[in-house]
XYZ file of C-alpha atoms in Angstrom:
400
model
C 35.755 161.817 128.282
C 35.511 158.542 127.132
C 39.100 156.922 126.333
C 37.514 156.006 122.962
C 35.969 159.450 122.296
C 37.792 160.860 119.452
C 36.939 164.784 119.994
C 36.238 166.692 116.801
C 37.086 170.369 117.137
C 34.744 173.093 116.168
C 35.977 173.812 112.413
C 37.329 170.757 111.536
C 36.406 169.816 107.705
C 35.026 166.796 107.042
C 33.227 165.144 103.995
C 29.588 164.271 104.184
C 28.269 162.541 101.131
C 31.690 163.467 99.330
C 30.702 167.385 100.124
C 33.218 169.187 102.508
C 31.271 170.258 105.443
C 32.548 172.174 108.804
C 31.970 170.509 111.726
C 30.172 172.905 114.446
C 29.501 172.832 118.482
C 29.397 169.503 119.876
C 25.767 169.119 120.780
C 25.176 165.794 122.757
C 27.391 162.270 123.717
C 25.890 158.974 124.420
C 27.490 155.151 124.500
C 28.084 155.115 120.600
C 29.472 158.504 119.749
C 28.882 162.278 119.731
C 26.375 164.853 118.140
C 27.826 167.490 116.296
C 25.862 170.488 114.130
C 27.031 171.698 111.134
C 28.414 174.965 109.947
C 25.525 176.606 107.751
C 23.380 174.042 108.059
C 20.827 174.371 110.571
C 18.417 171.647 109.184
C 21.233 168.715 109.772
C 23.349 167.356 112.080
C 26.176 164.778 112.294
C 26.982 161.320 114.713
C 30.392 160.513 114.945
C 30.822 157.047 116.303
C 33.710 156.653 118.636
C 36.369 154.501 117.137
C 35.604 150.892 118.531
C 32.024 151.247 117.000
C 33.365 152.498 113.289
C 34.229 148.879 111.686
C 30.653 147.711 112.924
C 28.621 150.480 112.087
C 29.826 151.436 108.404
C 28.215 148.812 106.960
C 25.015 148.948 108.730
C 24.713 152.685 108.234
C 25.590 152.075 104.356
C 22.881 149.722 104.190
C 20.590 151.950 105.916
C 21.050 154.689 103.521
C 20.404 152.249 100.848
C 17.253 151.044 102.155
C 15.653 154.134 103.674
C 11.722 153.972 104.489
C 9.268 155.848 103.368
C 8.559 158.979 105.512
C 5.017 160.544 104.991
C 5.689 163.575 106.659
C 5.987 167.210 104.882
C 7.480 169.574 107.810
C 9.454 167.304 109.743
C 10.531 163.807 110.245
C 8.362 161.259 111.218
C 11.695 159.419 111.700
C 15.567 160.584 112.208
C 17.136 158.333 109.416
C 20.987 158.280 108.399
C 20.967 160.651 105.152
C 24.819 160.424 104.138
C 28.263 158.904 105.066
C 30.691 161.145 106.858
C 34.360 160.473 106.737
C 37.879 162.258 107.633
C 40.698 161.346 105.333
C 38.807 158.780 103.673
C 38.296 157.210 106.973
C 34.164 156.442 107.831
C 33.441 158.215 111.191
C 29.617 158.731 110.695
C 26.657 160.048 109.184
C 24.478 163.066 108.490
C 20.660 163.115 109.838
C 17.897 165.310 110.087
C 18.160 167.416 113.212
C 15.465 167.206 115.546
C 14.979 170.040 118.638
C 14.426 167.607 121.182
C 13.016 170.563 123.887
C 10.155 170.734 121.472
C 8.960 167.291 121.389
C 8.057 164.437 124.912
C 9.423 161.117 125.326
C 6.177 158.765 124.284
C 5.894 157.457 127.802
C 6.195 160.835 129.596
C 3.278 162.014 127.095
C 1.186 159.425 127.733
C 1.482 159.452 131.426
C 1.748 163.632 131.845
C 0.746 165.153 128.642
C -2.450 163.328 126.878
C -3.988 161.821 130.196
C -7.132 163.976 129.770
C -7.088 164.554 126.062
C -9.818 163.202 124.424
C -9.981 159.862 122.566
C -9.009 161.380 118.994
C -6.195 162.836 120.203
C -5.109 160.043 122.384
C -5.962 157.729 118.771
C -3.918 160.003 116.694
C 0.155 159.496 118.142
C -0.890 155.821 118.139
C -2.046 155.879 114.332
C 1.283 157.914 113.614
C 3.428 155.183 115.264
C 1.311 152.177 113.961
C 2.311 153.570 110.606
C 5.826 154.185 110.812
C 6.412 150.609 112.218
C 4.541 149.743 108.719
C 6.739 151.459 106.803
C 9.689 150.294 108.292
C 8.813 146.418 107.863
C 7.984 147.119 104.625
C 11.254 148.449 103.882
C 12.373 145.026 105.409
C 13.644 146.166 108.431
C 12.904 145.504 112.289
C 12.963 148.213 115.277
C 14.226 145.352 117.999
C 15.123 148.515 120.272
C 11.692 149.610 120.273
C 11.697 151.355 123.385
C 9.922 154.925 124.537
C 13.244 156.467 124.988
C 13.196 156.659 121.352
C 9.830 157.672 120.493
C 8.866 161.258 120.602
C 5.569 163.201 120.395
C 4.772 166.623 119.800
C 0.881 167.227 119.002
C -0.012 163.956 118.116
C 2.931 163.434 115.490
C 5.550 160.896 115.966
C 9.460 160.624 115.500
C 11.907 157.646 116.158
C 15.391 158.127 116.903
C 18.647 156.297 117.490
C 17.611 154.197 114.321
C 21.046 152.783 113.834
C 20.247 150.577 116.784
C 17.547 148.856 114.726
C 17.685 145.801 112.652
C 18.239 146.630 109.322
C 18.169 144.049 106.135
C 19.780 145.527 102.699
C 20.653 142.824 99.596
C 19.738 139.726 101.913
C 22.050 140.800 104.505
C 21.375 141.295 107.792
C 22.707 143.776 110.352
C 21.642 143.130 113.649
C 20.603 145.088 116.986
C 21.701 144.247 120.228
C 19.425 146.675 122.630
C 16.183 145.729 124.109
C 14.209 146.669 127.545
C 12.111 144.490 129.092
C 9.387 146.176 130.084
C 9.040 145.757 125.835
C 10.514 142.164 125.534
C 7.261 139.861 124.680
C 6.992 136.793 127.288
C 8.197 134.419 124.392
C 11.331 136.266 124.904
C 12.447 138.621 121.986
C 14.744 136.004 119.748
C 17.811 137.800 117.381
C 16.976 136.553 114.111
C 14.966 139.457 111.838
C 11.886 138.113 111.132
C 11.419 137.144 114.779
C 12.338 140.639 115.699
C 9.426 141.530 113.442
C 7.240 139.457 115.059
C 8.502 140.646 118.641
C 8.113 144.566 117.100
C 4.660 143.466 116.632
C 4.142 142.926 120.750
C 6.430 146.021 121.527
C 3.795 148.052 119.073
C 0.979 146.755 120.810
C 2.237 148.072 124.276
C 3.349 151.352 123.052
C -0.146 151.864 121.409
C -1.564 150.275 124.938
C 0.112 152.747 126.867
C -0.720 155.994 124.513
C -4.299 155.280 125.097
C -4.689 154.267 128.507
C -2.674 157.262 130.330
C 1.219 154.965 130.158
C -0.507 152.140 132.163
C 1.505 148.575 130.741
C -0.968 145.932 129.846
C 0.905 143.563 132.204
C 0.942 145.916 135.206
C -1.900 144.254 137.039
C -3.405 143.816 141.326
C -5.086 140.896 142.443
C -4.458 137.850 144.262
C -2.659 135.956 140.936
C -0.639 139.329 140.217
C 3.283 139.269 140.433
C 5.520 142.291 141.255
C 8.951 142.274 140.329
C 10.497 143.378 136.921
C 8.837 143.889 133.746
C 10.238 140.319 133.005
C 8.679 139.132 135.548
C 5.159 141.074 134.941
C 4.832 139.793 131.081
C 5.964 136.126 131.881
C 3.741 135.934 134.922
C 0.622 138.103 134.601
C -2.021 137.718 132.596
C -3.926 140.994 130.428
C -5.967 142.341 133.245
C -8.298 143.780 130.901
C -9.625 140.754 129.707
C -13.021 138.652 131.183
C -10.848 135.586 131.349
C -8.007 136.962 133.638
C -9.424 135.481 137.280
C -7.435 136.972 139.713
C -5.544 139.706 137.762
C -7.020 143.545 137.809
C -6.343 146.829 136.420
C -4.174 148.541 139.075
C -6.097 151.725 139.455
C -9.970 152.182 139.795
C -11.383 153.439 136.948
C -9.022 151.905 134.472
C -11.460 148.817 133.534
C -13.883 151.299 132.466
C -11.168 153.497 130.433
C -10.535 150.637 128.642
C -14.030 149.327 128.216
C -14.879 152.556 126.380
C -12.451 152.545 123.700
C -13.486 151.320 120.218
C -14.421 147.777 120.127
C -12.208 146.811 117.100
C -9.004 148.344 119.101
C -10.206 146.033 122.231
C -10.387 143.372 120.045
C -6.984 143.830 118.729
C -5.644 144.385 122.218
C -6.714 140.915 123.139
C -5.443 138.960 119.875
C -2.192 140.904 120.928
C -2.242 140.266 124.996
C -3.938 136.530 124.980
C -2.059 133.615 126.994
C -2.168 132.070 122.977
C -0.495 135.015 121.428
C 2.789 133.957 123.401
C 3.029 130.468 121.853
C 1.572 132.052 118.753
C 3.586 135.095 118.650
C 3.032 135.880 115.027
C -0.889 135.885 115.138
C -0.448 139.267 117.065
C -1.567 142.158 115.048
C 0.759 143.665 112.340
C 1.638 147.263 112.077
C -0.372 147.118 108.964
C -3.744 145.726 111.056
C -3.082 148.660 113.648
C -2.866 151.277 110.899
C -6.315 150.226 109.225
C -8.070 149.806 112.191
C -7.175 152.751 114.088
C -7.358 154.738 110.872
C -10.891 153.537 110.036
C -12.262 154.375 113.677
C -15.268 157.049 113.481
C -12.461 159.202 115.772
C -10.022 159.387 113.100
C -11.714 158.338 109.949
C -8.895 158.307 107.276
C -9.207 158.213 103.602
C -9.078 154.290 102.598
C -6.411 155.843 100.103
C -4.163 156.386 102.823
C -4.734 153.126 104.486
C -2.453 149.896 103.501
C -4.693 147.911 101.739
C -6.366 144.612 103.518
C -3.871 141.862 101.924
C -0.842 143.984 103.037
C 0.952 142.847 106.246
C 3.917 145.049 106.452
C 6.200 141.618 106.479
C 8.401 143.743 104.472
C 9.793 143.573 100.583
C 12.637 141.339 99.770
C 11.083 138.039 101.342
C 9.694 135.110 99.161
C 5.750 135.611 98.084
C 5.202 131.681 99.441
C 6.398 133.356 103.086
C 3.808 135.637 103.074
C 1.231 133.267 101.649
C 1.824 130.796 104.248
C 2.100 133.181 107.158
C -1.547 134.920 106.139
C -2.914 131.040 105.676
C -1.436 130.210 109.218
C -3.126 133.636 110.311
C -6.507 132.841 109.206
C -6.445 129.644 110.245
C -5.679 130.705 113.753
C -8.217 133.343 113.196
C -10.638 130.526 112.836
C -9.203 129.222 116.020
C -10.375 131.852 117.866
C -13.734 132.587 116.317
C -15.311 129.566 114.899
C -14.547 126.775 117.198
C -17.204 127.549 119.438
C -20.338 125.783 120.399
C -23.377 127.767 121.228
C -25.084 126.838 124.829
C -28.835 126.908 123.958
C -30.024 127.541 127.096
C -27.759 130.696 127.867
C -27.254 131.682 124.407
C -23.670 131.909 125.622
C -20.430 130.574 123.307
C -18.153 127.742 125.020
C -14.876 126.917 123.504
C -14.575 123.515 121.854
C -10.634 123.049 123.032
C -10.090 120.033 120.693
C -10.937 121.759 117.615
C -8.974 124.644 118.627
C -6.079 122.651 119.621
C -6.247 121.246 115.893
C -6.505 124.464 114.229
C -3.618 125.929 116.375
C -1.193 122.706 115.560
C -1.875 123.251 111.761
C -1.671 126.717 111.721
C 2.071 126.473 113.724
C 3.257 123.827 110.998
C 2.261 126.260 108.197
C 4.095 129.260 110.060
C 6.923 126.668 110.333
C 7.055 125.690 106.593
C 7.146 129.692 105.943
C 9.768 130.159 108.666
C 12.129 127.715 107.114
C 12.022 129.440 103.884
C 14.067 131.993 105.275
C 17.081 132.956 103.445
C 18.572 135.726 105.336
C 22.201 135.855 106.593
C 23.356 137.446 109.284
C 26.446 139.904 108.925
C 26.819 140.217 112.476
C 26.136 137.981 115.722
C 26.244 137.735 119.158
C 24.068 137.964 122.029
C 21.490 140.613 122.375
C 21.674 142.510 125.723
C 18.985 144.323 127.652
C 18.732 147.509 129.766
C 15.483 148.056 131.888
C 13.632 150.428 134.126
C 11.275 149.725 136.944
C 8.887 152.528 137.136
C 5.439 150.881 137.441
C 2.384 151.826 134.982
């Protein structure tokens, strides 16, 4: 038993949202605390933080309850978010959250590798769409995930549920409560910075990786073979390898036979988003990666899903988050538009072959203009950090 653990005995009385409740059996424990059932409430559990964590977590959890993302699910929870404060003798102990029977759900990477590998494209697209939608809702509420790894994403029959949300980056009343953990497997090549708006940008990379893995049987987009491919841990692979499914990735090949064809069979609009997410230019302009709102629109509009337009974010929604300056949104959208022009319009047609070749000078000029506009948007940020500290990483070395 951890020296910082304060065990609650079954039958202990605590205040949950100001209402007296009786603690049930202990269900689990982790790095930050323990999970208990609640007597006479089978739909909820309580998380009790270790004493050393309570001061740091108290304000953050209250902020999370104040700024709860919309959950579109009806008969389950797409996001296991704090619902009420748990106190004992007036002291903050933890929070109440929805109960999720994890025995019925599968971690996202295991689901992609073992459960859905033989599924139809439609059945693969559904959890990808649902994940993008929940990230869109979280960003739209002003938060960022940061700790966005497959250990915290569970899948069941195409539905998604996110857990361990108190590790997210939370914004309430212009105060930011940071998270401090992320996995190298989901850290962008330009590295994940600590500030909220920058973490949202890093979330775009993470979301692209998760969607790729869900559609490609768990294979990571930077896992490559070939004469130029690097091995090593995920930090090295992501930093050194090119996206091997791109025509321009000379010396980098998909790691297994048949994967290129599987990728080519994806809808073209989805392939285009992957290229936007994992191209070399996206490392320099991370904000130009597809937003969660863009993923929701493109995934929802595929012929396989055909989600009604009324259920999709409008075309001018970016999922940037409420509470930011309208000027920030406008500047970022202008920058993204210019960056798109750099990729789409700065080409010359070779009349003899019908092919196009990039006009590098024009592309670089447009990119520099876009970067300048984006920096203007970032400089107007007024976020203040409640907590600081160095981000820590956790990692696993499973290939694929």
